[in-house]
Amino acid sequence: MTDHKVLTTLLAPAHKKPVEKVRISSDNDNVIPDVVWASNERLPLLLDEAGHLTGAPELVVEVLSAGSENEKRDRELKLKLYSSRGVREYWIVDWRKQQVEVYRREQASLKLVATLFNGDELSSPILPDFSCAIAQLFN
């Protein structure tokens, strides 16, 4: 599989529905992730009759937005929300520093397991055939 095909798969929601139908919420917060991935096995359990994603996907990716309030929201509020909802993996892509922080579920919460830089490869146990050079993300 080429990098292009892998990235295309990740950037398109698995259910092929518009992004506005992907929401993860709690009582006080409602967020729309930048990228989500759900396995074919879990996807039918996560979609409601209208095709909205109502449960936590296995993977969520957020690209940091400009501004300290937005960055704080991605790093704190969304991390806590995704952790409490059962997301298995959360990637924070920092386009300014050209790095990716990888959080994985450990003992019922998301923990930072790696910060990847230009010379590193991004991979995941939940995506066994996926591998991407970090440098490719920023070129």
mmCIF file of C-alpha atoms in Angstrom:
data_model
loop_
_atom_site.group_PDB
_atom_site.id
_atom_site.type_symbol
_atom_site.label_atom_id
_atom_site.label_comp_id
_atom_site.label_asym_id
_atom_site.label_seq_id
_atom_site.Cartn_x
_atom_site.Cartn_y
_atom_site.Cartn_z
ATOM 1 C CA MET A 1 0.000 0.000 0.000
ATOM 2 C CA THR A 2 1.420 3.384 -0.909
ATOM 3 C CA ASP A 3 1.548 6.278 1.518
ATOM 4 C CA HIS A 4 -1.018 8.111 -0.619
ATOM 5 C CA LYS A 5 -3.557 5.287 -0.336
ATOM 6 C CA VAL A 6 -2.983 4.944 3.402
ATOM 7 C CA LEU A 7 -3.448 8.677 4.003
ATOM 8 C CA THR A 8 -6.551 8.758 1.840
ATOM 9 C CA THR A 9 -8.033 5.954 3.922
ATOM 10 C CA LEU A 10 -7.343 7.814 7.149
ATOM 11 C CA LEU A 11 -8.564 11.192 5.972
ATOM 12 C CA ALA A 12 -11.917 9.929 4.768
ATOM 13 C CA PRO A 13 -14.269 8.839 7.558
ATOM 14 C CA ALA A 14 -14.708 5.083 7.338
ATOM 15 C CA HIS A 15 -18.456 5.399 6.797
ATOM 16 C CA LYS A 16 -18.101 7.930 3.928
ATOM 17 C CA LYS A 17 -20.535 10.340 5.629
ATOM 18 C CA PRO A 18 -19.916 14.102 5.798
ATOM 19 C CA VAL A 19 -17.756 15.288 8.682
ATOM 20 C CA GLU A 20 -20.620 17.193 10.298
ATOM 21 C CA LYS A 21 -22.209 13.836 11.106
ATOM 22 C CA VAL A 22 -19.221 12.835 13.252
ATOM 23 C CA ARG A 23 -19.629 14.084 16.803
ATOM 24 C CA ILE A 24 -18.284 12.967 20.137
ATOM 25 C CA SER A 25 -20.004 14.595 23.056
ATOM 26 C CA SER A 26 -20.487 14.691 26.795
ATOM 27 C CA ASP A 27 -23.027 16.619 28.852
ATOM 28 C CA ASN A 28 -21.103 19.897 28.488
ATOM 29 C CA ASP A 29 -19.019 19.429 25.359
ATOM 30 C CA ASN A 30 -19.687 18.589 21.745
ATOM 31 C CA VAL A 31 -16.655 18.206 19.465
ATOM 32 C CA ILE A 32 -16.150 17.316 15.824
ATOM 33 C CA PRO A 33 -12.789 15.556 15.376
ATOM 34 C CA ASP A 34 -10.601 16.380 12.377
ATOM 35 C CA VAL A 35 -10.169 12.703 11.464
ATOM 36 C CA VAL A 36 -11.695 9.513 12.841
ATOM 37 C CA TRP A 37 -11.188 5.841 12.077
ATOM 38 C CA ALA A 38 -13.473 2.995 13.076
ATOM 39 C CA SER A 39 -12.999 -0.636 12.135
ATOM 40 C CA ASN A 40 -15.533 -2.420 9.959
ATOM 41 C CA GLU A 41 -16.391 -4.594 12.966
ATOM 42 C CA ARG A 42 -17.207 -1.660 15.281
ATOM 43 C CA LEU A 43 -18.698 0.731 12.754
ATOM 44 C CA PRO A 44 -22.228 -0.767 12.670
ATOM 45 C CA LEU A 45 -22.364 -0.443 16.472
ATOM 46 C CA LEU A 46 -21.395 3.237 16.332
ATOM 47 C CA LEU A 47 -23.820 4.524 13.675
ATOM 48 C CA ASP A 48 -27.399 5.578 14.362
ATOM 49 C CA GLU A 49 -30.216 5.214 11.812
ATOM 50 C CA ALA A 50 -29.348 8.582 10.229
ATOM 51 C CA GLY A 51 -25.715 7.554 9.752
ATOM 52 C CA HIS A 52 -24.346 9.692 12.591
ATOM 53 C CA LEU A 53 -21.366 8.361 14.490
ATOM 54 C CA THR A 54 -22.715 8.139 18.046
ATOM 55 C CA GLY A 55 -19.934 6.237 19.796
ATOM 56 C CA ALA A 56 -16.190 6.525 20.093
ATOM 57 C CA PRO A 57 -14.131 5.415 17.102
ATOM 58 C CA GLU A 58 -10.911 3.522 17.716
ATOM 59 C CA LEU A 59 -8.737 6.405 16.489
ATOM 60 C CA VAL A 60 -9.132 10.189 16.581
ATOM 61 C CA VAL A 61 -6.701 12.652 14.990
ATOM 62 C CA GLU A 62 -6.696 16.367 15.781
ATOM 63 C CA VAL A 63 -4.597 18.909 13.910
ATOM 64 C CA LEU A 64 -3.769 21.707 16.335
ATOM 65 C CA SER A 65 -5.622 24.880 15.525
ATOM 66 C CA ALA A 66 -3.903 28.247 15.755
ATOM 67 C CA GLY A 67 -4.308 30.092 19.033
ATOM 68 C CA SER A 68 -3.538 29.134 22.597
ATOM 69 C CA GLU A 69 -7.198 28.550 23.534
ATOM 70 C CA ASN A 70 -7.687 26.166 20.601
ATOM 71 C CA GLU A 71 -4.459 24.328 21.394
ATOM 72 C CA LYS A 72 -5.456 24.017 25.041
ATOM 73 C CA ARG A 73 -8.853 22.627 23.977
ATOM 74 C CA ASP A 74 -7.197 19.955 21.783
ATOM 75 C CA ARG A 75 -4.583 19.006 24.393
ATOM 76 C CA GLU A 76 -6.769 19.057 27.504
ATOM 77 C CA LEU A 77 -10.535 19.069 26.962
ATOM 78 C CA LYS A 78 -10.560 16.800 23.908
ATOM 79 C CA LEU A 79 -7.959 14.450 25.404
ATOM 80 C CA LYS A 80 -10.084 14.074 28.532
ATOM 81 C CA LEU A 81 -13.295 13.654 26.517
ATOM 82 C CA TYR A 82 -11.838 11.071 24.118
ATOM 83 C CA SER A 83 -10.299 9.217 27.045
ATOM 84 C CA SER A 84 -13.604 9.069 28.947
ATOM 85 C CA ARG A 85 -15.505 7.963 25.807
ATOM 86 C CA GLY A 86 -13.231 4.984 25.149
ATOM 87 C CA VAL A 87 -11.166 6.137 22.165
ATOM 88 C CA ARG A 88 -8.261 3.685 21.889
ATOM 89 C CA GLU A 89 -5.781 6.057 20.267
ATOM 90 C CA TYR A 90 -5.499 9.846 19.876
ATOM 91 C CA TRP A 91 -2.967 11.618 17.659
ATOM 92 C CA ILE A 92 -2.284 15.334 18.015
ATOM 93 C CA VAL A 93 -0.639 16.740 14.894
ATOM 94 C CA ASP A 94 1.331 19.931 15.554
ATOM 95 C CA TRP A 95 1.965 21.511 12.158
ATOM 96 C CA ARG A 96 4.106 24.297 13.628
ATOM 97 C CA LYS A 97 6.569 21.963 15.363
ATOM 98 C CA GLN A 98 6.090 19.276 12.697
ATOM 99 C CA GLN A 99 5.496 16.572 15.263
ATOM 100 C CA VAL A 100 2.823 14.060 16.214
ATOM 101 C CA GLU A 101 1.956 13.127 19.786
ATOM 102 C CA VAL A 102 0.556 9.611 20.120
ATOM 103 C CA TYR A 103 -1.734 8.775 23.038
ATOM 104 C CA ARG A 104 -2.865 5.167 23.619
ATOM 105 C CA ARG A 105 -5.319 3.628 26.003
ATOM 106 C CA GLU A 106 -3.534 2.248 29.050
ATOM 107 C CA GLN A 107 -5.437 1.232 32.180
ATOM 108 C CA ALA A 108 -8.696 2.906 31.134
ATOM 109 C CA SER A 109 -7.268 6.259 29.996
ATOM 110 C CA LEU A 110 -5.255 7.768 27.161
ATOM 111 C CA LYS A 111 -1.552 8.181 27.972
ATOM 112 C CA LEU A 112 1.194 9.834 25.919
ATOM 113 C CA VAL A 113 3.343 6.988 24.545
ATOM 114 C CA ALA A 114 5.410 8.808 21.896
ATOM 115 C CA THR A 115 6.220 12.173 20.381
ATOM 116 C CA LEU A 116 7.295 11.642 16.786
ATOM 117 C CA PHE A 117 9.431 14.012 14.720
ATOM 118 C CA ASN A 118 10.549 14.402 11.085
ATOM 119 C CA GLY A 119 12.827 11.322 11.011
ATOM 120 C CA ASP A 120 10.286 9.012 12.687
ATOM 121 C CA GLU A 121 7.624 6.634 11.367
ATOM 122 C CA LEU A 122 4.027 6.711 12.546
ATOM 123 C CA SER A 123 2.398 3.321 13.098
ATOM 124 C CA SER A 124 -0.293 1.873 15.309
ATOM 125 C CA PRO A 125 -1.272 -1.506 16.732
ATOM 126 C CA ILE A 126 -4.888 -0.812 15.730
ATOM 127 C CA LEU A 127 -3.801 -0.205 12.109
ATOM 128 C CA PRO A 128 -1.397 -3.120 11.532
ATOM 129 C CA ASP A 129 -0.749 -2.362 7.835
ATOM 130 C CA PHE A 130 -0.310 1.374 8.334
ATOM 131 C CA SER A 131 3.047 3.139 8.384
ATOM 132 C CA CYS A 132 3.819 6.714 7.414
ATOM 133 C CA ALA A 133 6.942 8.825 7.637
ATOM 134 C CA ILE A 134 6.243 11.912 9.747
ATOM 135 C CA ALA A 135 8.042 14.015 7.124
ATOM 136 C CA GLN A 136 5.369 12.934 4.579
ATOM 137 C CA LEU A 137 2.658 14.559 6.693
ATOM 138 C CA PHE A 138 4.262 17.977 6.424
ATOM 139 C CA ASN A 139 5.448 17.979 2.789
#
